[in-house]
């Protein structure tokens, strides 16, 4: 879920901001003005990384896995069973938090846009000035000069058309030269671009107080770096400092531009740094800090990426034989995982997708039913729950159900009722006990498995079913048998479908299960996506075709 991922990202972004402030406090003046400014770019990377879909550790599809060659002797008849209903509902991917965030984003963007319009209104008369032209040549920037009575502080803005605007006040030649150099150097440093990017990111992260504190410090560090660059041109820090002080009474307001003037607190910091201009910074300290921050950024980016929209890849890497099943999946993007219990061997199609975590949808009802039985919410002998009378989208849901019928018709309210009788901590502990996917129940106590916070991969589905079948969890045998019987489709075939539908469109189709024979047992998982009718029943049909083909079932 995007909002969940975004909140996780903000935690790490805020932590990184605090780390940089601590580094600045510890290193003090040993870092150059350039280093102090550029280290904020690491935060920019993290803020952008929050919007990169999670991919986890890169997977090299089919690399290092063998081509499968099947010589199975499994040739007796298998009845796949047709007594199954894949009933599902659409979930709304927009939460209340999402609406609040979007509303704040729009308001902030409108504020920035209105500020940009105001800037356009103040540039009416272009000025020709020999000093300005000389400074442009010296700095290596092409820009236009405007003098306006509508502004109180020198400013620079414009990307396609670089502009410098100076207030209509009396200035000495030295002051004018300092001001022009300062604004042109903002253009030379591409500070206008950086300012726009951080203004936009500030609008995106409008709710994060750490971002507001950071943005104020970025503008200060940007100005100090610009101050140092001006002094390198003029070689006179005292006169330049006096120019800054003379402009102190002229305050600015629009974030879409860079200004020479500043608030009193920042102005004091700038003057102190100007006075220390001749003190040498440590190059070694700067390199050490950048190496450290690069490591922090890389680590945090990976963590943020791993908690991406699909919550990243599974920690269960499936190694086995590769088989080409493109013909079976046709237009679907899909994956297939099969486990041969006798030979302890996996067979995989589309390894990268098989290790990608997504919502389990209704296949989670297998795990949920086990939890209900183990917790005593229901029992193997007494598991009927009365319908509360509330109308549901399917007639098959509008009646009392037991475990078998609820599993057959995939009755959401039945399993939500079981879950509601367990505490959040009990559910969380259970997910950790069985290592179910990412083990995140999230904040939605009813729908965390329906295209929400809980994620699992096809490979992990097979591993989970294998442990259930072998009862590696140490559950009561009667409970395990009750759940297996509830997904039994024929004498030797077990399966559960799952369909994910978001905003009226299907996004995931699952079919997981077991083929149990006297001489062997196979556990499988199939997931399809990238098509409007990517449903559980479609995944079941693909699974049947694959099993008939590779296991020579007829």
Coordinates of C-alpha atoms in Angstrom, one line a residue:
X1 CA 0.0 0.0 0.0
X2 CA 1.5 3.3 -1.1
X3 CA 0.6 5.3 2.1
X4 CA 2.1 2.7 4.3
X5 CA 5.3 2.7 2.2
X6 CA 5.3 6.5 2.2
X7 CA 5.1 6.7 6.0
X8 CA 8.0 4.2 6.3
X9 CA 10.0 6.3 3.9
X10 CA 9.4 9.4 5.9
X11 CA 10.8 7.8 9.0
X12 CA 14.1 7.0 7.3
X13 CA 14.2 10.5 5.6
X14 CA 13.7 12.2 9.0
X15 CA 16.4 10.0 10.5
X16 CA 18.8 10.9 7.6
X17 CA 18.0 14.6 8.2
X18 CA 18.9 14.2 11.9
X19 CA 22.1 12.4 11.0
X20 CA 23.2 15.3 8.8
X21 CA 22.4 17.9 11.5
X22 CA 24.5 15.8 13.9
X23 CA 27.3 15.5 11.4
X24 CA 27.3 19.3 11.0
X25 CA 27.3 19.9 14.7
X26 CA 30.2 17.5 15.3
X27 CA 32.3 18.6 12.3
X28 CA 31.8 22.3 12.8
X29 CA 33.9 24.6 10.6
X30 CA 36.1 21.7 9.4
X31 CA 33.7 21.3 6.5
X32 CA 33.8 23.7 3.6
X33 CA 30.8 25.8 2.6
X34 CA 30.5 23.6 -0.5
X35 CA 30.5 20.4 1.5
X36 CA 27.9 21.8 3.9
X37 CA 25.6 22.6 1.0
X38 CA 26.1 19.5 -1.1
X39 CA 25.5 17.0 1.7
X40 CA 21.8 17.9 1.5
X41 CA 21.7 16.3 -1.9
X42 CA 21.7 12.9 -0.2
X43 CA 18.4 13.8 1.4
X44 CA 17.1 14.7 -2.1
X45 CA 18.0 11.2 -3.3
X46 CA 16.1 9.6 -0.3
X47 CA 13.0 11.8 -0.9
X48 CA 12.9 10.7 -4.5
X49 CA 13.6 7.1 -3.7
X50 CA 10.4 7.0 -1.7
X51 CA 8.5 7.1 -5.1
X52 CA 10.6 4.4 -6.8
X53 CA 8.6 1.1 -6.8
X54 CA 10.2 -1.5 -4.6
X55 CA 12.3 -4.1 -6.4
X56 CA 14.4 -5.4 -3.6
X57 CA 17.7 -7.0 -4.4
X58 CA 18.0 -7.3 -8.2
X59 CA 17.2 -10.8 -9.4
X60 CA 18.9 -12.4 -12.4
X61 CA 16.2 -14.3 -14.1
X62 CA 17.0 -17.9 -14.9
X63 CA 20.7 -17.4 -14.3
X64 CA 22.4 -20.4 -12.7
X65 CA 19.3 -22.7 -12.6
X66 CA 18.9 -25.8 -14.7
X67 CA 16.5 -26.5 -17.4
X68 CA 13.8 -28.9 -16.1
X69 CA 13.5 -32.3 -17.7
X70 CA 10.5 -34.2 -16.4
X71 CA 10.3 -38.0 -16.4
X72 CA 7.5 -38.3 -13.9
X73 CA 5.7 -41.6 -13.6
X74 CA 2.6 -39.9 -12.3
X75 CA 0.1 -40.9 -14.9
X76 CA -3.1 -41.9 -13.0
X77 CA -6.2 -39.8 -13.3
X78 CA -6.4 -36.6 -11.3
X79 CA -9.7 -34.9 -10.8
X80 CA -9.0 -31.2 -10.5
X81 CA -12.4 -30.5 -9.1
X82 CA -14.9 -27.9 -10.3
X83 CA -16.7 -27.4 -7.0
X84 CA -15.0 -24.1 -6.3
X85 CA -16.2 -20.5 -6.3
X86 CA -13.8 -17.6 -6.7
X87 CA -15.9 -14.8 -5.2
X88 CA -14.1 -11.5 -4.5
X89 CA -14.8 -7.8 -4.0
X90 CA -13.0 -4.7 -5.1
X91 CA -11.1 -2.7 -2.5
X92 CA -10.6 1.0 -2.6
X93 CA -6.9 1.9 -2.8
X94 CA -7.5 5.5 -1.6
X95 CA -7.5 5.9 2.2
X96 CA -8.4 8.9 4.3
X97 CA -4.7 9.6 4.9
X98 CA -4.2 9.6 1.1
X99 CA -6.9 12.2 0.7
X100 CA -5.4 14.4 3.4
X101 CA -1.9 14.1 1.8
X102 CA -3.1 14.9 -1.7
X103 CA -5.1 17.9 -0.4
X104 CA -2.1 19.3 1.4
X105 CA 0.1 18.7 -1.7
X106 CA -2.4 20.6 -4.0
X107 CA -2.6 23.5 -1.6
X108 CA 1.2 23.8 -1.4
X109 CA 1.6 23.5 -5.1
X110 CA -1.0 26.2 -5.7
X111 CA 0.9 28.4 -3.2
X112 CA 4.2 27.9 -5.1
X113 CA 2.5 28.4 -8.5
X114 CA 0.9 31.7 -7.3
X115 CA 4.3 32.8 -6.1
X116 CA 5.8 32.1 -9.5
X117 CA 3.0 34.2 -11.1
X118 CA 3.8 37.1 -8.8
X119 CA 7.5 36.9 -9.9
X120 CA 6.4 37.2 -13.5
X121 CA 4.5 40.4 -12.7
X122 CA 7.6 42.2 -11.4
X123 CA 9.7 41.8 -14.5
X124 CA 8.5 44.5 -16.8
X125 CA 11.5 46.6 -17.9
X126 CA 14.7 45.0 -18.9
X127 CA 17.8 47.1 -18.0
X128 CA 21.1 47.5 -19.8
X129 CA 24.1 47.8 -17.4
X130 CA 27.8 47.6 -18.3
X131 CA 28.7 46.4 -14.8
X132 CA 26.1 43.6 -15.1
X133 CA 27.4 42.6 -18.5
X134 CA 31.0 42.5 -17.2
X135 CA 30.0 40.4 -14.3
X136 CA 28.1 38.0 -16.6
X137 CA 31.2 37.5 -18.7
X138 CA 33.4 37.0 -15.6
X139 CA 31.0 34.5 -14.0
X140 CA 30.2 32.8 -17.3
X141 CA 26.4 33.2 -17.0
X142 CA 24.0 34.7 -19.5
X143 CA 21.2 36.5 -17.8
X144 CA 18.9 39.5 -18.0
X145 CA 18.8 42.4 -15.4
X146 CA 15.6 44.0 -14.2
X147 CA 15.3 46.8 -11.7
X148 CA 11.9 46.8 -10.0
X149 CA 10.2 49.0 -7.4
X150 CA 8.0 46.0 -6.5
X151 CA 10.8 44.0 -4.8
X152 CA 12.6 44.8 -1.5
X153 CA 15.5 42.4 -1.9
X154 CA 17.8 41.3 -4.8
X155 CA 16.7 38.0 -6.3
X156 CA 17.4 35.5 -9.0
X157 CA 15.1 33.0 -10.7
X158 CA 14.2 31.5 -14.0
X159 CA 15.5 28.3 -15.6
X160 CA 15.0 28.7 -19.3
X161 CA 15.5 32.5 -19.0
X162 CA 17.9 33.4 -16.1
X163 CA 16.9 36.6 -14.5
X164 CA 18.3 38.9 -11.8
X165 CA 16.0 41.5 -10.2
X166 CA 17.3 44.3 -8.1
X167 CA 15.2 46.6 -6.0
X168 CA 14.9 50.3 -7.0
X169 CA 17.1 51.6 -4.1
X170 CA 20.3 53.6 -4.0
X171 CA 23.4 51.4 -4.1
X172 CA 27.1 52.2 -4.3
X173 CA 29.2 50.7 -7.1
X174 CA 30.7 48.2 -4.8
X175 CA 27.4 47.1 -3.3
X176 CA 25.9 46.8 -6.8
X177 CA 28.8 44.7 -7.9
X178 CA 28.5 42.4 -4.9
X179 CA 24.7 42.0 -5.4
X180 CA 25.1 41.2 -9.1
X181 CA 27.8 38.7 -8.5
X182 CA 25.8 37.0 -5.7
X183 CA 22.8 36.5 -7.9
X184 CA 24.7 35.4 -11.0
X185 CA 26.6 32.9 -8.9
X186 CA 23.2 31.4 -7.8
X187 CA 22.6 30.8 -11.5
X188 CA 26.1 29.4 -12.0
X189 CA 25.7 27.0 -9.2
X190 CA 22.3 25.9 -10.6
X191 CA 20.7 26.9 -7.3
X192 CA 17.6 27.9 -9.1
X193 CA 17.0 24.3 -10.2
X194 CA 17.8 23.0 -6.7
X195 CA 15.5 25.5 -5.1
X196 CA 12.6 24.5 -7.4
X197 CA 13.3 20.8 -6.7
X198 CA 13.3 21.3 -2.9
X199 CA 10.3 23.6 -3.1
X200 CA 8.4 20.8 -4.9
X201 CA 9.7 18.1 -2.4
X202 CA 8.7 20.4 0.4
X203 CA 5.2 20.5 -1.0
X204 CA 5.2 16.7 -1.3
X205 CA 6.4 16.3 2.3
X206 CA 4.4 19.1 3.7
X207 CA 3.3 17.2 6.8
X208 CA 6.9 16.3 7.9
X209 CA 8.3 18.9 10.4
X210 CA 11.8 17.7 9.8
X211 CA 11.6 18.7 6.1
X212 CA 10.6 22.3 7.0
X213 CA 13.6 22.5 9.3
X214 CA 15.9 21.0 6.6
X215 CA 14.6 23.4 3.9
X216 CA 15.5 26.4 6.0
X217 CA 19.0 25.0 6.6
X218 CA 19.4 24.2 2.9
X219 CA 18.7 27.8 2.0
X220 CA 21.2 29.0 4.6
X221 CA 23.9 26.6 3.4
X222 CA 23.1 27.6 -0.2
X223 CA 23.6 31.3 0.6
X224 CA 26.8 30.7 2.6
X225 CA 28.2 28.7 -0.4
X226 CA 27.2 31.5 -2.7
X227 CA 28.8 34.1 -0.3
X228 CA 32.1 32.2 -0.3
X229 CA 32.1 32.1 -4.1
X230 CA 31.5 35.9 -4.3
X231 CA 34.4 36.5 -1.9
X232 CA 36.6 34.3 -4.1
X233 CA 35.8 36.7 -7.0
X234 CA 36.2 40.0 -5.0
X235 CA 38.9 38.9 -2.5
X236 CA 37.3 41.2 0.0
X237 CA 35.2 39.6 2.7
X238 CA 34.8 42.8 4.8
X239 CA 33.2 44.9 2.1
X240 CA 31.0 42.0 1.0
X241 CA 29.9 41.4 4.6
X242 CA 29.0 45.1 4.8
X243 CA 26.9 44.7 1.7
X244 CA 25.0 41.8 3.2
X245 CA 24.4 43.8 6.4
X246 CA 23.1 46.8 4.4
X247 CA 20.5 44.6 2.7
X248 CA 19.4 43.1 6.0
X249 CA 16.4 45.4 6.4
X250 CA 15.0 44.3 3.1
X251 CA 13.1 41.1 3.6
X252 CA 11.8 38.6 1.0
X253 CA 9.0 36.1 0.8
X254 CA 8.6 34.1 -2.3
X255 CA 10.1 30.6 -2.2
X256 CA 10.3 30.4 -6.0
X257 CA 13.3 32.7 -6.0
X258 CA 16.8 33.0 -4.4
X259 CA 17.4 36.1 -2.3
X260 CA 20.4 38.0 -1.0
X261 CA 18.7 39.1 2.2
X262 CA 17.8 36.7 5.0
X263 CA 16.2 36.5 8.5
X264 CA 18.3 37.7 11.5
X265 CA 19.3 34.2 12.6
X266 CA 20.5 33.1 9.2
X267 CA 22.1 36.5 8.6
X268 CA 24.2 36.1 11.8
X269 CA 25.4 32.6 10.7
X270 CA 26.3 34.0 7.3
X271 CA 28.3 36.9 8.7
X272 CA 30.2 34.5 11.1
X273 CA 31.1 32.3 8.1
X274 CA 32.1 35.3 6.0
X275 CA 34.4 36.4 8.8
X276 CA 36.0 32.9 8.9
X277 CA 36.5 32.9 5.1
X278 CA 40.3 32.6 5.3
X279 CA 40.2 29.6 7.7
X280 CA 41.0 26.4 5.7
X281 CA 38.5 23.5 5.8
X282 CA 39.7 19.9 5.9
X283 CA 39.5 18.1 2.6
X284 CA 40.0 14.8 4.4
X285 CA 37.1 15.5 6.7
X286 CA 34.8 16.4 3.8
X287 CA 35.7 13.2 2.0
X288 CA 35.1 11.1 5.1
X289 CA 31.7 12.8 5.7
X290 CA 30.6 12.2 2.1
X291 CA 31.7 8.6 2.2
X292 CA 29.7 8.1 5.5
X293 CA 26.6 9.9 4.1
X294 CA 26.8 7.9 0.8
X295 CA 26.8 4.7 2.9
X296 CA 23.8 5.9 4.9
X297 CA 21.9 7.0 1.8
X298 CA 22.6 3.7 0.1
X299 CA 21.4 1.7 3.1
X300 CA 18.3 3.8 3.7
X301 CA 17.5 3.8 -0.1
X302 CA 17.7 0.0 -0.1
X303 CA 15.4 -0.2 2.9
X304 CA 12.9 2.3 1.5
X305 CA 13.1 0.4 -1.8
X306 CA 12.5 -2.9 -0.1
X307 CA 9.4 -1.4 1.5
X308 CA 8.1 -0.4 -1.9
X309 CA 4.6 -0.5 -3.3
X310 CA 4.8 -4.3 -3.5
X311 CA 6.9 -4.5 -0.2
X312 CA 9.9 -5.8 -2.1
X313 CA 11.1 -9.3 -2.8
X314 CA 10.8 -12.3 -0.5
X315 CA 13.6 -13.4 1.7
X316 CA 12.9 -16.9 0.5
X317 CA 15.0 -17.4 -2.7
X318 CA 13.8 -20.3 -4.6
X319 CA 16.5 -22.4 -6.3
X320 CA 15.6 -25.2 -8.7
X321 CA 15.0 -26.2 -12.2
X322 CA 13.8 -23.7 -14.7
X323 CA 10.9 -24.5 -17.1
X324 CA 9.6 -22.4 -20.0
X325 CA 5.8 -22.1 -19.6
X326 CA 5.1 -19.0 -21.8
X327 CA 2.6 -21.0 -23.9
X328 CA 0.5 -21.7 -20.9
X329 CA 0.4 -18.1 -19.6
X330 CA -0.2 -16.6 -23.0
X331 CA -1.0 -12.9 -22.6
X332 CA -0.7 -13.0 -18.8
X333 CA 2.4 -12.0 -16.8
X334 CA 2.7 -15.0 -14.6
X335 CA 4.9 -17.3 -12.5
X336 CA 4.8 -20.9 -11.4
X337 CA 6.5 -22.7 -8.5
X338 CA 6.3 -26.5 -8.0
X339 CA 7.8 -28.5 -5.1
X340 CA 8.5 -32.2 -5.5
X341 CA 8.5 -33.6 -1.9
X342 CA 10.2 -36.9 -2.7
X343 CA 13.1 -35.3 -4.5
X344 CA 13.2 -32.1 -2.5
X345 CA 13.2 -30.2 -5.8
X346 CA 11.7 -26.9 -7.0
X347 CA 10.7 -26.2 -10.5
X348 CA 10.2 -22.5 -11.4
X349 CA 8.9 -20.4 -14.2
X350 CA 9.7 -16.6 -14.0
X351 CA 11.9 -16.6 -10.9
X352 CA 11.9 -12.8 -10.5
X353 CA 8.1 -12.7 -10.3
X354 CA 8.0 -15.8 -8.2
X355 CA 10.0 -14.0 -5.5
X356 CA 8.1 -10.8 -5.7
X357 CA 5.8 -10.1 -2.8
X358 CA 2.2 -9.0 -3.4
X359 CA -1.1 -9.3 -1.6
X360 CA -2.1 -12.9 -0.9
X361 CA -5.8 -12.0 -1.2
X362 CA -8.1 -14.9 -0.4
X363 CA -5.3 -17.5 -0.3
X364 CA -4.5 -16.1 3.1
X365 CA -7.7 -17.7 4.4
X366 CA -5.7 -20.9 4.7
X367 CA -3.4 -19.3 7.2
X368 CA -6.2 -17.4 8.8
X369 CA -8.3 -20.5 9.3
X370 CA -5.4 -22.3 11.0
X371 CA -5.0 -19.3 13.4
X372 CA -8.6 -19.4 14.3
X373 CA -8.5 -23.1 15.0
X374 CA -5.3 -23.0 17.0
X375 CA -6.6 -20.0 19.0
X376 CA -9.8 -21.8 19.8
X377 CA -12.0 -19.2 18.0
X378 CA -13.4 -22.1 16.0
X379 CA -12.9 -25.9 16.3
X380 CA -12.6 -28.7 13.9
X381 CA -16.0 -30.0 15.1
X382 CA -17.8 -26.7 15.7
X383 CA -16.9 -24.0 13.2
X384 CA -20.2 -22.6 12.0
X385 CA -20.6 -18.8 12.3
X386 CA -24.0 -17.2 12.0
X387 CA -24.6 -14.6 9.4
X388 CA -25.3 -11.2 10.9
X389 CA -27.9 -10.3 8.4
X390 CA -26.0 -7.6 6.6
X391 CA -26.3 -7.8 2.9
X392 CA -23.2 -8.9 1.0
X393 CA -22.5 -8.6 -2.8
X394 CA -23.1 -12.3 -3.3
X395 CA -26.1 -14.4 -2.3
X396 CA -23.8 -17.3 -1.4
X397 CA -22.4 -15.1 1.4
X398 CA -25.8 -14.2 2.9
X399 CA -26.3 -17.2 5.1
X400 CA -24.6 -19.1 7.9
X401 CA -21.3 -20.7 7.0
X402 CA -18.9 -23.3 8.4
X403 CA -15.2 -23.6 7.5
X404 CA -15.8 -25.8 4.5
X405 CA -18.5 -23.6 2.9
X406 CA -16.7 -20.4 3.8
X407 CA -13.6 -21.6 2.1
X408 CA -15.5 -22.8 -0.9
X409 CA -17.3 -19.5 -1.4
X410 CA -14.4 -17.5 -0.1
X411 CA -16.7 -15.7 2.4
X412 CA -14.9 -12.6 3.6
X413 CA -17.1 -11.9 6.5
X414 CA -16.6 -15.4 8.0
X415 CA -12.8 -15.0 8.1
X416 CA -13.0 -11.3 9.2
X417 CA -15.2 -12.5 12.1
X418 CA -12.5 -15.0 13.1
X419 CA -9.8 -12.3 12.9
X420 CA -11.9 -9.8 14.9
X421 CA -11.8 -12.1 17.9
X422 CA -8.1 -12.0 18.0
X423 CA -6.0 -9.1 19.2
X424 CA -3.6 -7.2 17.0
X425 CA -0.6 -8.6 18.9
X426 CA -2.0 -12.2 18.6
X427 CA -2.3 -11.8 14.8
X428 CA 1.2 -10.3 14.6
X429 CA 2.7 -13.0 16.7
X430 CA 1.0 -15.7 14.6
X431 CA 2.3 -14.2 11.3
X432 CA 5.8 -14.2 12.7
X433 CA 5.5 -17.7 14.0
X434 CA 4.6 -19.0 10.5
X435 CA 6.9 -16.5 8.8
X436 CA 4.1 -15.5 6.5
X437 CA 5.5 -13.2 3.8
X438 CA 6.4 -9.8 5.2
X439 CA 4.3 -10.5 8.3
X440 CA 2.7 -7.1 8.3
X441 CA -0.9 -6.9 9.5
X442 CA -0.9 -3.1 9.0
X443 CA -3.6 -0.9 10.5
X444 CA -6.6 -2.2 8.7
X445 CA -7.8 -5.1 11.0
X446 CA -10.3 -6.3 8.4
X447 CA -8.6 -6.1 5.1
X448 CA -4.9 -6.3 5.6
X449 CA -4.6 -9.3 3.3
X450 CA -6.7 -7.8 0.5
X451 CA -4.4 -5.6 -1.5
X452 CA -3.1 -4.0 1.6
X453 CA -0.1 -4.3 4.0
X454 CA 0.3 -8.1 4.0
X455 CA 2.4 -9.4 1.2
X456 CA 3.8 -12.8 0.1
X457 CA 5.5 -14.3 -2.9
X458 CA 4.6 -17.4 -4.9
X459 CA 7.8 -19.0 -3.6
X460 CA 6.8 -18.3 0.0
X461 CA 3.3 -19.6 -0.7
X462 CA 4.8 -23.0 -1.6
X463 CA 7.1 -23.0 1.4
X464 CA 4.1 -22.2 3.7
X465 CA 1.9 -24.9 2.3
X466 CA 4.8 -27.4 2.5
X467 CA 5.2 -26.6 6.2
X468 CA 1.4 -26.9 6.7
X469 CA 1.3 -30.2 4.9
X470 CA 4.2 -31.6 7.0
X471 CA 2.9 -29.8 10.1
X472 CA 6.3 -28.2 10.7
X473 CA 4.6 -25.6 12.9
X474 CA 3.6 -28.2 15.5
X475 CA -0.1 -27.4 15.3
X476 CA -2.8 -29.8 16.4
X477 CA -3.1 -32.5 13.7
X478 CA -6.9 -32.2 13.8
X479 CA -6.7 -28.5 13.0
X480 CA -4.3 -29.0 10.1
X481 CA -6.5 -31.7 8.7
X482 CA -9.6 -29.5 9.1
X483 CA -8.0 -26.7 7.0
X484 CA -6.7 -29.1 4.4
X485 CA -10.1 -30.7 4.1
X486 CA -11.7 -27.2 3.6
X487 CA -9.6 -26.7 0.5
X488 CA -10.0 -30.2 -0.8
X489 CA -11.3 -30.2 -4.4
X490 CA -11.1 -33.9 -5.1
X491 CA -9.7 -37.1 -3.5
X492 CA -6.1 -36.0 -4.1
X493 CA -6.2 -32.4 -5.1
X494 CA -6.3 -29.4 -2.8
X495 CA -6.4 -25.8 -3.8
X496 CA -7.4 -22.2 -3.0
X497 CA -8.0 -19.3 -5.4
X498 CA -7.4 -15.7 -4.6
X499 CA -8.3 -12.6 -6.6
X500 CA -7.1 -9.1 -6.0
X501 CA -9.3 -6.3 -7.3
X502 CA -8.5 -2.6 -6.8
X503 CA -10.9 0.2 -7.9
X504 CA -12.9 -2.3 -10.0
X505 CA -9.9 -3.8 -11.8
X506 CA -8.3 -7.2 -11.1
X507 CA -4.6 -7.0 -10.4
X508 CA -3.7 -10.5 -9.1
X509 CA -4.9 -14.0 -9.7
X510 CA -3.7 -16.7 -7.3
X511 CA -4.1 -20.5 -7.2
X512 CA -2.1 -22.4 -4.6
X513 CA -2.5 -26.0 -3.5
X514 CA -1.3 -29.6 -3.2
X515 CA -1.4 -32.8 -5.3
X516 CA -1.3 -35.7 -2.9
X517 CA -0.4 -39.2 -4.4
X518 CA 0.6 -42.4 -2.7
X519 CA 4.0 -42.3 -4.3
X520 CA 4.6 -38.5 -4.1
X521 CA 3.2 -35.1 -3.2
X522 CA 3.5 -31.9 -5.2
X523 CA 2.9 -28.4 -3.8
X524 CA 2.4 -25.6 -6.2
X525 CA 1.7 -21.9 -6.5
X526 CA 0.6 -19.9 -9.6
X527 CA 0.1 -16.1 -9.8
X528 CA -1.0 -14.1 -12.8
X529 CA -1.2 -10.3 -13.3
X530 CA -1.2 -7.6 -16.0
X531 CA -4.6 -8.3 -17.4
X532 CA -8.1 -7.2 -16.6
X533 CA -9.3 -10.8 -16.0
X534 CA -6.3 -11.9 -13.9
X535 CA -8.6 -13.9 -11.5
X536 CA -8.1 -16.9 -9.3
X537 CA -10.2 -19.1 -11.6
X538 CA -8.0 -18.0 -14.6
X539 CA -4.9 -19.0 -12.5
X540 CA -6.6 -22.3 -11.6
X541 CA -7.2 -23.1 -15.3
X542 CA -3.5 -22.3 -16.2
X543 CA -2.4 -24.4 -13.3
X544 CA -4.4 -27.4 -14.5
X545 CA -3.0 -27.1 -18.0
X546 CA 0.6 -26.9 -16.6
X547 CA 0.2 -29.9 -14.3
X548 CA -1.4 -32.0 -17.1
X549 CA 1.6 -31.1 -19.3
X550 CA 4.6 -31.4 -17.0
X551 CA 3.3 -34.2 -14.7
X552 CA 1.6 -36.1 -17.6
X553 CA -1.7 -36.1 -15.8
X554 CA -4.6 -37.1 -18.0

